[in-house]
C-alpha positions as CSV (number, residue, x, y, z in Angstrom):
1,X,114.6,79.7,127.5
2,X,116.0,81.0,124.0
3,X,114.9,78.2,122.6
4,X,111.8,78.0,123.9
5,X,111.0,82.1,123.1
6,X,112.0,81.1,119.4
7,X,109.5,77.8,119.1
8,X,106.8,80.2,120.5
9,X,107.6,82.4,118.0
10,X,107.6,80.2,115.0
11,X,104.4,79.6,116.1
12,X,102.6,82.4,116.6
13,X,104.3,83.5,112.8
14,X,102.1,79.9,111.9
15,X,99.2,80.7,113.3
16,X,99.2,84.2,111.5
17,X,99.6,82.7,108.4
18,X,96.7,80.6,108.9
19,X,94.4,83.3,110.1
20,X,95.3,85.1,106.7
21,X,93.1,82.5,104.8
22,X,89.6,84.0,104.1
23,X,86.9,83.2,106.4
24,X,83.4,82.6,105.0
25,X,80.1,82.6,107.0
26,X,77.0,81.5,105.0
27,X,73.8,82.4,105.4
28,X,70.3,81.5,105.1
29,X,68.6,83.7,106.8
30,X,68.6,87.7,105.3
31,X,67.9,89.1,108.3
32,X,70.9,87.9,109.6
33,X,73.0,88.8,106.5
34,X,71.7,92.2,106.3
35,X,72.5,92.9,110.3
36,X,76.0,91.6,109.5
37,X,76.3,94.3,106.7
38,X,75.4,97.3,109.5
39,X,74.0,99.4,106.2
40,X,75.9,98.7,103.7
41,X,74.0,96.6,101.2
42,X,73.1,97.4,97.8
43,X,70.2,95.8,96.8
44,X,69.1,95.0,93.0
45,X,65.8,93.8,92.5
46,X,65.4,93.7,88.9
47,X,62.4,95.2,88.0
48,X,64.0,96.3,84.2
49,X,67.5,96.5,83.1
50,X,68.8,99.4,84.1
51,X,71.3,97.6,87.4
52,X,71.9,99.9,90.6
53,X,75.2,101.9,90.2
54,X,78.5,99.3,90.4
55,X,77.0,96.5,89.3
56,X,77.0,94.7,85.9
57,X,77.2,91.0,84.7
58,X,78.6,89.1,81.7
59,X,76.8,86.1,80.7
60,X,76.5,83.0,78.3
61,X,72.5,82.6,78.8
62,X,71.1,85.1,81.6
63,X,69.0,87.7,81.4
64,X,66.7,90.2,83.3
65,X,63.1,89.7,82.6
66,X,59.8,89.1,84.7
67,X,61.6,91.1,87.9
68,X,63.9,88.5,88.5
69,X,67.6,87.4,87.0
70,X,67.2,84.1,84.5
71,X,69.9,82.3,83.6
72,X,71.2,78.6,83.4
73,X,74.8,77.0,84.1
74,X,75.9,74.0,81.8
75,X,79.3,72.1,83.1
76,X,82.5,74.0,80.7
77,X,80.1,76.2,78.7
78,X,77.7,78.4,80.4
79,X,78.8,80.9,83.2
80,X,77.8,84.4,84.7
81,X,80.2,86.5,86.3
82,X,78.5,89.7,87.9
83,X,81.2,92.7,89.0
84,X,80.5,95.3,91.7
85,X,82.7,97.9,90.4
86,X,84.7,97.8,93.6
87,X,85.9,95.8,96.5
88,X,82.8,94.1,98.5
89,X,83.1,90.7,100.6
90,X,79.5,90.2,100.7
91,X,77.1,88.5,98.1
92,X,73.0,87.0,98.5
93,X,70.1,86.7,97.0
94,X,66.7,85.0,97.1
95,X,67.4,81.6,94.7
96,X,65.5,79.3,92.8
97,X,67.0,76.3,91.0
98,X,64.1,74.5,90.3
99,X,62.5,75.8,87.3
100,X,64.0,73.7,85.0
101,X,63.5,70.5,87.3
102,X,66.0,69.4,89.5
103,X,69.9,70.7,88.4
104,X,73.3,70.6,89.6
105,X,73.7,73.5,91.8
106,X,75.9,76.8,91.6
107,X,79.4,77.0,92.3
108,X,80.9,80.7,93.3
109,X,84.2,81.8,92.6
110,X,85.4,85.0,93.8
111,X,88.5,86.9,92.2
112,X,90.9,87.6,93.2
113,X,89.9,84.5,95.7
114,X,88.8,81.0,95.0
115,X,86.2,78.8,95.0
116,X,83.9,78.5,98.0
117,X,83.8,75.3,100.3
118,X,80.0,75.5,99.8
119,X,77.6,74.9,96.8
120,X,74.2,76.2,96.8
121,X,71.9,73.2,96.8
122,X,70.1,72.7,93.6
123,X,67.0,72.0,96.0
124,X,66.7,75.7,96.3
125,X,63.4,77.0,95.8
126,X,63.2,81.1,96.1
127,X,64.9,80.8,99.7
128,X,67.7,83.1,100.9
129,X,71.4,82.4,100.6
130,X,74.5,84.5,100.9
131,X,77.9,84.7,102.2
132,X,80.1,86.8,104.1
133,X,84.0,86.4,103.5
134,X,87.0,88.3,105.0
135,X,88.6,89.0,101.8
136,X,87.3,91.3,99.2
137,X,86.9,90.8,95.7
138,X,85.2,92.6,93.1
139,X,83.6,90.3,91.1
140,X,82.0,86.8,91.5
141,X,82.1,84.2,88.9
142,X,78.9,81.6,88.7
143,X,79.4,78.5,87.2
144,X,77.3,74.7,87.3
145,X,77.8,73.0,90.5
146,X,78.4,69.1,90.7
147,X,75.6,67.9,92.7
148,X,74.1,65.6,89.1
149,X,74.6,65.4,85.5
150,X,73.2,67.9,83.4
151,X,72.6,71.9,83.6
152,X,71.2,74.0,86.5
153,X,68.3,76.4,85.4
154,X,67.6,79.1,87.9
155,X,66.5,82.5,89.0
156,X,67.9,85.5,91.3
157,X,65.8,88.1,92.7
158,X,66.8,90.9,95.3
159,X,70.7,90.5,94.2
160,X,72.4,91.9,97.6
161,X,75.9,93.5,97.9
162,X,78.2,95.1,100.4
163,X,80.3,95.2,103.0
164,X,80.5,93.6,106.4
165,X,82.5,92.0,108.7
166,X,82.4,87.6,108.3
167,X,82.4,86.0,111.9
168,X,85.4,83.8,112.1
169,X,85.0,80.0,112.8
170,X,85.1,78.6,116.2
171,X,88.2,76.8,114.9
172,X,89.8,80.5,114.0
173,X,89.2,81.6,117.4
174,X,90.6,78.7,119.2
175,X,93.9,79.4,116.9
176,X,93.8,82.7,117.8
177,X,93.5,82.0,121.3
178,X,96.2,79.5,121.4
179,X,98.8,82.0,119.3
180,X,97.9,84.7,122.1
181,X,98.9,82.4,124.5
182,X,102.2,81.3,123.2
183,X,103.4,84.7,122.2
184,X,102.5,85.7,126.1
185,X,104.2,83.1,127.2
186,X,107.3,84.1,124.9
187,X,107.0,87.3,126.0
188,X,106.7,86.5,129.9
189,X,110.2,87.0,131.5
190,X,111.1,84.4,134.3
191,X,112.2,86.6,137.4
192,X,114.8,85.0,139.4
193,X,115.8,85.7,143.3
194,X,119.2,86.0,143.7
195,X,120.7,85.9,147.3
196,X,124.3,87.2,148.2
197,X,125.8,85.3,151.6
């Protein structure tokens, strides 16, 4: 029994150390995003240069002009990093890549954190994409994606920031599932009936 409570143990202490990973749910759809903020967005639409409280960005190329965010990514020499001025796990936008003809697409890197699993598709053409994470950072790092050779040329309008909480995976919950169940069954003390003659 020892050894059994001890191997249950181990790993439910694995499955927490898995859990503590970051989580990411994308996004196409802003509607969905903006629910899954409850309120807290911070929206920057960049009608001139003056950026809503928090926000700021560094950049090799980009610029605000034309109500929108202009800016292209070349492979090891062109990056953006925009900082929020605080801890946020959530990051969209409306996106196009195509205006210089088909690119590479974006990578994102948060920090503290690291790079997403996901690129955004260079095919995007002014549609919505965003993420949700479970860990915070407080800035976001763009930099050219590797979907071709060459540069991605893009825009960003309606830059949106916050707060939410990111829906774990399906394969999250089954671990978290499964490490409830061990630690009960760790837990559960087997009752014996003793009888005296």
């Amino acid at each position: 029994m020892r050894k059994f409570i001890i191997t249950a143990l181990l790993a439910s202490s694995a499955f927490v150390a898995t859990s503590a990973q970051a989580q990411v749910t994308y996004y196409t759809d802003q509607a969905a995003f903006l629910a899954a903020l409850g309120g807290t967005a911070v929206t920057e639409g960049f009608e001139d240069t003056t950026l809503v409280p928090g926000l700021t960005f560094v950049s090799t190329v980009g610029s605000i002009g034309g109500g929108l965010f202009n800016d292209q990514l070349a492979p090891s020499s062109q990056t953006t990093t925009f900082s929020f001025g605080g801890a946020i796990n959530a990051f969209g936008g409306f996106w196009d890549l195509t205006p210089g003809g088909a690119g590479v697409g974006i990578t994102f890197t948060p920090a503290p954190g690291s790079t997403l699993t996901v690129e955004l598709p260079r095919t995007y053409s002014g549609q919505f994409w965003g993420f949700i994470t479970t860990n915070n950072f407080s800035s976001l790092l763009l930099t050219a994606g590797t979907q071709a050779n060459g540069v991605e040329t893009y825009n960003l309008d309606n830059l949106t920031f916050g707060t939410g909480a990111a829906v774990p995976e399906p394969a999250a919950w089954g671990m978290m599932i499964g490490g409830f169940g061990l630690a009960g069954m760790a837990m559960r003390r087997r009752v014996r009936t003793v009888t005296f003659a």
